[in-house]
Tab-separated table of C-alpha atoms in Angstrom:
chain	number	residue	atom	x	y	z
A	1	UNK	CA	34.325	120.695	182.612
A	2	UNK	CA	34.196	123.509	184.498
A	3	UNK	CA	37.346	123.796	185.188
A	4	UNK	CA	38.247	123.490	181.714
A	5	UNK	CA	35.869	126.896	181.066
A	6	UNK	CA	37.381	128.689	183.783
A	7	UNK	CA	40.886	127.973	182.556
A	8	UNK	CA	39.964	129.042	178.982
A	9	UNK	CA	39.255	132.090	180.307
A	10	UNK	CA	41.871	132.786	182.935
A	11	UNK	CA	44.161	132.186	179.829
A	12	UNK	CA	42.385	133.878	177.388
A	13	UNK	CA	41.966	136.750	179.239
A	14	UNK	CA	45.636	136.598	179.916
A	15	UNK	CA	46.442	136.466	175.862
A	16	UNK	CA	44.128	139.400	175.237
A	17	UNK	CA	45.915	141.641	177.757
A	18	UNK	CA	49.343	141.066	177.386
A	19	UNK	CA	48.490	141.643	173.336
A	20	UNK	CA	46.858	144.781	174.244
A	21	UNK	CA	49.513	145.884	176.499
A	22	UNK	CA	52.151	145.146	173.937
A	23	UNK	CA	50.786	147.703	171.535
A	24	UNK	CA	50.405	150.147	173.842
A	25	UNK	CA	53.627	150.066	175.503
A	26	UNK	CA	55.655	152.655	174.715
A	27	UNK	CA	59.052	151.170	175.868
A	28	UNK	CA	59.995	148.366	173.516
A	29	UNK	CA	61.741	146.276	176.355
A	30	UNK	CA	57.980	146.190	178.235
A	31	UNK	CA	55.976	145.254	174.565
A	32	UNK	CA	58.375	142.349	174.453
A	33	UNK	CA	57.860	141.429	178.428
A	34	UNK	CA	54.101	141.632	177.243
A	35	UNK	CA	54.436	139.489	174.213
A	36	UNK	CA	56.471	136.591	176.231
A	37	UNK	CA	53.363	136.723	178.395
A	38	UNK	CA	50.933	136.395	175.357
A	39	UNK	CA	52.955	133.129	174.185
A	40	UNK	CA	53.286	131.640	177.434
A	41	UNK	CA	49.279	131.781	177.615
A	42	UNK	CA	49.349	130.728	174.293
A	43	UNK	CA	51.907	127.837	175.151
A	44	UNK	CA	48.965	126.966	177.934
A	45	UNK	CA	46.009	127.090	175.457
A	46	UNK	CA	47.700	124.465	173.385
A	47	UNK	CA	47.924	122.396	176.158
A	48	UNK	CA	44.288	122.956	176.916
A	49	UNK	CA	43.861	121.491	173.522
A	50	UNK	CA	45.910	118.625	173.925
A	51	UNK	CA	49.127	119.880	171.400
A	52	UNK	CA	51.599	118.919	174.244
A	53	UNK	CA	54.128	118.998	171.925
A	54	UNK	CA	53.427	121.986	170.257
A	55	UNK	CA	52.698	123.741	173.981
A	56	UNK	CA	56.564	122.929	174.499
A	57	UNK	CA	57.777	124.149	171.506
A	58	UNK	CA	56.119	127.801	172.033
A	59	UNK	CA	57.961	128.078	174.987
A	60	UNK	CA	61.113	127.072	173.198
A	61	UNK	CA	61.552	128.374	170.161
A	62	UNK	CA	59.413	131.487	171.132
A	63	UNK	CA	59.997	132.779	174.438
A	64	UNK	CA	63.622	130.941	174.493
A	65	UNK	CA	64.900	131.965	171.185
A	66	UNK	CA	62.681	134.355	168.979
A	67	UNK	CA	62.124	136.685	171.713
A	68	UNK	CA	65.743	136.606	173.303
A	69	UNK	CA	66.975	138.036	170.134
A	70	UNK	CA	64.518	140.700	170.235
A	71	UNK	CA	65.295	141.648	173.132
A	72	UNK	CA	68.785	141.389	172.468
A	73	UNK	CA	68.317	143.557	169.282
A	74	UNK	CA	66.708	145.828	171.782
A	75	UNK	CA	69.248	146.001	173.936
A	76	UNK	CA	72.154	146.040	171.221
A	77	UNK	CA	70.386	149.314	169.559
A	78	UNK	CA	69.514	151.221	173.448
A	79	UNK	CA	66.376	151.967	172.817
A	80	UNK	CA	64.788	152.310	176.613
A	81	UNK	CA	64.268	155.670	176.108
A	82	UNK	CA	63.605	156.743	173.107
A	83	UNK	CA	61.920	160.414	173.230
A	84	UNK	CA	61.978	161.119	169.837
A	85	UNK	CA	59.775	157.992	168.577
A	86	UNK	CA	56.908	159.258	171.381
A	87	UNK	CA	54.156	157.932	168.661
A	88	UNK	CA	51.633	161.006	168.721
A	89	UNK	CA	47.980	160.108	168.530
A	90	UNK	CA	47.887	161.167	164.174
A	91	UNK	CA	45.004	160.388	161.542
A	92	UNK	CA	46.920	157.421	160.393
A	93	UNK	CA	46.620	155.802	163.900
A	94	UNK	CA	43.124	156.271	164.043
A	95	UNK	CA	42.469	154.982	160.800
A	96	UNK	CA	44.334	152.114	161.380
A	97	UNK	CA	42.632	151.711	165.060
A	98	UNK	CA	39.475	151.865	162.670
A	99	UNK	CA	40.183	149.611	160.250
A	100	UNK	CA	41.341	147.092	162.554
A	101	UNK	CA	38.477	147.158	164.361
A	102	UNK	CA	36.205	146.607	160.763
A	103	UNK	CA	38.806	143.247	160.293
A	104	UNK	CA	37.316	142.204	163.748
A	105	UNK	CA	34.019	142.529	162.864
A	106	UNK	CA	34.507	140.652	159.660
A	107	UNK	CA	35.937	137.881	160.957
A	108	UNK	CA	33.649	137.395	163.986
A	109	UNK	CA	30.699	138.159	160.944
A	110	UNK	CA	32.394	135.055	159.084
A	111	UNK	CA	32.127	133.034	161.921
A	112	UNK	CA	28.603	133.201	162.775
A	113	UNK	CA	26.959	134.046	159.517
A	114	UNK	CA	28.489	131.402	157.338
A	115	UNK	CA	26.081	128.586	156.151
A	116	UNK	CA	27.458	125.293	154.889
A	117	UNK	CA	28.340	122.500	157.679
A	118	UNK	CA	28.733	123.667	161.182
A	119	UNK	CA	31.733	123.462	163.391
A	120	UNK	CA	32.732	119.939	164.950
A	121	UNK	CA	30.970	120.316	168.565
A	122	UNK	CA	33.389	118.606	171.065
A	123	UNK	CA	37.329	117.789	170.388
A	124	UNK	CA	37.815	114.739	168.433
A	125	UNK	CA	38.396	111.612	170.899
A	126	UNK	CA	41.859	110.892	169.063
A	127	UNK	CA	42.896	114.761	169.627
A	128	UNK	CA	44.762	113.740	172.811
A	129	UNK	CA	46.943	111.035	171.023
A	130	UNK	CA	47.808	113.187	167.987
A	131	UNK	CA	50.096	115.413	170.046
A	132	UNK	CA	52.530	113.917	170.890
A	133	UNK	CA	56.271	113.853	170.080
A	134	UNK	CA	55.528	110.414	168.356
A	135	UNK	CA	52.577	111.409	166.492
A	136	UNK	CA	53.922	114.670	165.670
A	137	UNK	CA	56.769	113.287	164.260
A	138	UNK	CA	55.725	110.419	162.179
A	139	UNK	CA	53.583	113.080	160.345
A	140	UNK	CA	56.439	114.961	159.755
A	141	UNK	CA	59.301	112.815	158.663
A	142	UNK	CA	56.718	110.740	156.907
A	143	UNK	CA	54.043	112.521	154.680
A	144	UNK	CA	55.735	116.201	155.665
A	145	UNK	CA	59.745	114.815	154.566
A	146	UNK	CA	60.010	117.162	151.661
A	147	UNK	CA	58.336	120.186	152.996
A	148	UNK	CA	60.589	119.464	156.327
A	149	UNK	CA	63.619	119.327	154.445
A	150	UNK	CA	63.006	122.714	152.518
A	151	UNK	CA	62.480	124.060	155.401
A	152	UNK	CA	65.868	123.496	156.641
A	153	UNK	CA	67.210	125.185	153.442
A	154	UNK	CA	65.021	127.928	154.441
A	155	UNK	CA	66.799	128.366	157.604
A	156	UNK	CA	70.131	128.018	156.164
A	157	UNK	CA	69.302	130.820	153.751
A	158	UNK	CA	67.710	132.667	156.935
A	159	UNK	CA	71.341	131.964	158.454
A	160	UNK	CA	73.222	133.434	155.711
A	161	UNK	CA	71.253	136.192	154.460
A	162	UNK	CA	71.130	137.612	158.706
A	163	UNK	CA	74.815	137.287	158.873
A	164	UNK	CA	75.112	139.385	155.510
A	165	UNK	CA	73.018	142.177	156.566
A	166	UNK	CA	74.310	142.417	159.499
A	167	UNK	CA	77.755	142.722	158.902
A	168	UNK	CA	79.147	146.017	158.713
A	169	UNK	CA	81.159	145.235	155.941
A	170	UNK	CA	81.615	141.401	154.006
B	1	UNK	CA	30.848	119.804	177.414
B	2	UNK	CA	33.802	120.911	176.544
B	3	UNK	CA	35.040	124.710	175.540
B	4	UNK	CA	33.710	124.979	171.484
B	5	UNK	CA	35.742	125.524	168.717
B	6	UNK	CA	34.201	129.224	167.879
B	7	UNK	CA	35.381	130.414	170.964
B	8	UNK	CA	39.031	129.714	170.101
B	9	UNK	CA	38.438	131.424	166.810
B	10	UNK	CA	37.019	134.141	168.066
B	11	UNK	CA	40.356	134.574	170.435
B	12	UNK	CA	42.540	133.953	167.642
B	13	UNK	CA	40.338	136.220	165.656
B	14	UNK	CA	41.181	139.099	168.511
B	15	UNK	CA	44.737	138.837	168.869
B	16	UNK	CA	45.099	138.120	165.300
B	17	UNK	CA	43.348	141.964	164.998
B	18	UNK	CA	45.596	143.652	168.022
B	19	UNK	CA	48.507	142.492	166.017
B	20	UNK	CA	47.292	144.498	162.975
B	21	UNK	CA	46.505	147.585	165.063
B	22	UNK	CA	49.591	147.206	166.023
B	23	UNK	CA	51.379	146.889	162.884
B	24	UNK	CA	48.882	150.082	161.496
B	25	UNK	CA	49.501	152.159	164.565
B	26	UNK	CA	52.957	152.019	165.884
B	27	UNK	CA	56.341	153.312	164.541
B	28	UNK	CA	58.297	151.390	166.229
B	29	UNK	CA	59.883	149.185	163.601
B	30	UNK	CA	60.694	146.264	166.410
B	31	UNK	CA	57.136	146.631	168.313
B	32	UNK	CA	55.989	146.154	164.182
B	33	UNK	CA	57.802	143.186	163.943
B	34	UNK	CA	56.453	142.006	167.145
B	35	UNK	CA	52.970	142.556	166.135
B	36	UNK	CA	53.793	140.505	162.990
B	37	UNK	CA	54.684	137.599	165.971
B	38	UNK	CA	51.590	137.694	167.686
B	39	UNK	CA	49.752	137.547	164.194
B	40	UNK	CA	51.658	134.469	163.209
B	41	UNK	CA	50.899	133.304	166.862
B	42	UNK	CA	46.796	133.731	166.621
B	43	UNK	CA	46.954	131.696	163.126
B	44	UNK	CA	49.030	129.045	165.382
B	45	UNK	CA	46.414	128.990	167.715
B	46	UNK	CA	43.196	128.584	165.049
B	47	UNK	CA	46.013	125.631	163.428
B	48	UNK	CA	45.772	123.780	166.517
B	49	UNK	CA	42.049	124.405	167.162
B	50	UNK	CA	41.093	122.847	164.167
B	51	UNK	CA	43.954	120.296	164.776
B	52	UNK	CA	42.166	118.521	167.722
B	53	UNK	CA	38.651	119.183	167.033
B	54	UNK	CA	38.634	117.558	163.316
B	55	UNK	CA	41.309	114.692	165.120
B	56	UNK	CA	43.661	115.600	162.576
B	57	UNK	CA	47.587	115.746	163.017
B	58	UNK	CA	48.075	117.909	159.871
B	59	UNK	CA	47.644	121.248	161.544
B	60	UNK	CA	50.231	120.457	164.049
B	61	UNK	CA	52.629	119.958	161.997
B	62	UNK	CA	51.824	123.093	159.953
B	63	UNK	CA	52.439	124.742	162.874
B	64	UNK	CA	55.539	123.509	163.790
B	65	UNK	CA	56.443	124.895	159.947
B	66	UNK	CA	55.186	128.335	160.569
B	67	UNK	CA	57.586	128.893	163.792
B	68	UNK	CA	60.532	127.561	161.274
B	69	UNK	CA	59.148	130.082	159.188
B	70	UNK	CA	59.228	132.902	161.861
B	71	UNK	CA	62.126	131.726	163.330
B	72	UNK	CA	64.108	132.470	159.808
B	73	UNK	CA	61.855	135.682	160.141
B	74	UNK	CA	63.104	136.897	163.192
B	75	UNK	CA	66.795	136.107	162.219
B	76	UNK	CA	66.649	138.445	158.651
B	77	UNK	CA	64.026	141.021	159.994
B	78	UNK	CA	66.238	141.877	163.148
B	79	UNK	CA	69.021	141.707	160.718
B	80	UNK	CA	67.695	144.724	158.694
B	81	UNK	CA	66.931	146.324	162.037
B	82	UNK	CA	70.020	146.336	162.760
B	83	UNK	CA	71.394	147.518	159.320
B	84	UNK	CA	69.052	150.132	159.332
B	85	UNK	CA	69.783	151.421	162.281
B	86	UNK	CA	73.458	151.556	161.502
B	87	UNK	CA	72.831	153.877	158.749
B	88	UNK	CA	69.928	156.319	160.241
B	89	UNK	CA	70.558	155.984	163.810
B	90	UNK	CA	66.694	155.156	164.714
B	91	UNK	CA	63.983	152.620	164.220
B	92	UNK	CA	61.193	154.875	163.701
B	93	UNK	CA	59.568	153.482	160.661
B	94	UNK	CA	58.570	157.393	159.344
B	95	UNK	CA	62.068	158.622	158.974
B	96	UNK	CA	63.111	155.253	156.966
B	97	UNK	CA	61.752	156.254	153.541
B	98	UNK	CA	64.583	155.452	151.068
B	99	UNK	CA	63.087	153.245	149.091
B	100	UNK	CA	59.263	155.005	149.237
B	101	UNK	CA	59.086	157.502	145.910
């Protein structure tokens, strides 16, 4: 139990700062550093909630192949030192500062001021069967086979249409 | 006792908000796209939340959907980064205003 707690906050803690530090990073290659760290507490989290599967997928699709080609964009495009974008502290960065701070509020409002049935109070007792590779995977070449299968079309069109714009000329 | 379900909204609810700042503050059109990461990442994270308290397998799978979805995302948004910065030689999301009047 209380190790539990002290975990959620050791990784929570970890998700908040590496989110915070990734927005105010003002070399690219250190916001994506920060935002491998945010999914790898992320990755932990889902364990914490018994998505093993789903823990090992963040790690592999998101620090091993989303953020690689960030980086590698980065890298392609040399932008270490980039003078010119120094973001200056300008109205529009305040407002937004302000009215992402109002979203915040609203949500956390939501939370605790709705009315209707309350939240379930402990994890489910089948929550540490249902992520597994098995489970996972029945769901989703059983009830999810159509939506799985456009979703591969999706990638092939995600496939095609990078190549095109990328191209300098077809 | 285990840790409740609010307080993994209200974390999602957090980062979900620092990737908005993010996206309103910063020029930066990779650190944007970023941002738009971490946003899909906090949704992830209220997915699974629900997933295991409710004992329902449904929101895992979502999940595994919205990383195909970002995946495809990363692979066409980099994409225009890339063309983009082939024809204005920069990234900063002020200067790239073809298409705004």
């Amino acid at each position: 139990m209380t190790l539990e707690f002290l975990l959620f906050w050791f990784l929570a803690a970890m998700a908040v700062t590496t989110a915070v530090l990734m927005i105010l990073q003002r070399n690219p290659v250190m916001s994506a550093i920060s935002l491998i760290g945010n999914f790898f507490a992320l990755a932990a989290l889902y364990l914490l909630l018994r998505a093993q599967f789903l823990a090992v997928l963040q790690i592999i699709v998101y620090t091993g192949a989303i953020m690689v080609l960030v980086v590698f964009v980065i890298m392609l495009l040399n932008l270490g030192d980039e003078r010119g974008l120094a973001e200056r502290p300008s109205l529009r960065s305040s407002v937004g500062t302000a009215l992402a701070a109002g979203l915040l509020l609203e949500l956390v409002a939501i939370l605790f001021l709705r009315t209707g049935p309350g939240l379930p109070p402990a994890m489910h007792p089948s929550s540490g069967s249902q992520g597994t590779v098995e489970a996972v995977g029945t769901a989703m070449f059983g009830k999810f086979l159509f939506p799985f299968e456009i979703t591969s079309l999706l990638l092939l069109v995600a496939i095609v249409g990078a190549v095109i714009l990328a191209k300098k000329r077809l | 006792m285990t840790v409740p379900l609010s307080w993994y909204l209200v974390l999602s609810a957090i980062l979900f908000v620092t990737g908005v700042a993010g996206v309103l503050t910063r020029r930066n059109a990779i650190v944007v796209f970023m941002c738009i990461e971490l946003m899909l990442n906090a949704v992830n994270l209220t997915l699974v939340a629900f997933s295991s308290f409710l004992g329902d397998g449904t929101g895992q799978v979502f999940v595994i959907f919205v990383m195909a979805v970002a995946a495809a995302e990363a692979a066409v948004g980099l994409a225009i980064v890339i063309a983009l910065f082939r024809n204005k030689q920069t990234v900063d999301l002020d200067s790239i205003n073809i298409l705004k009047w």
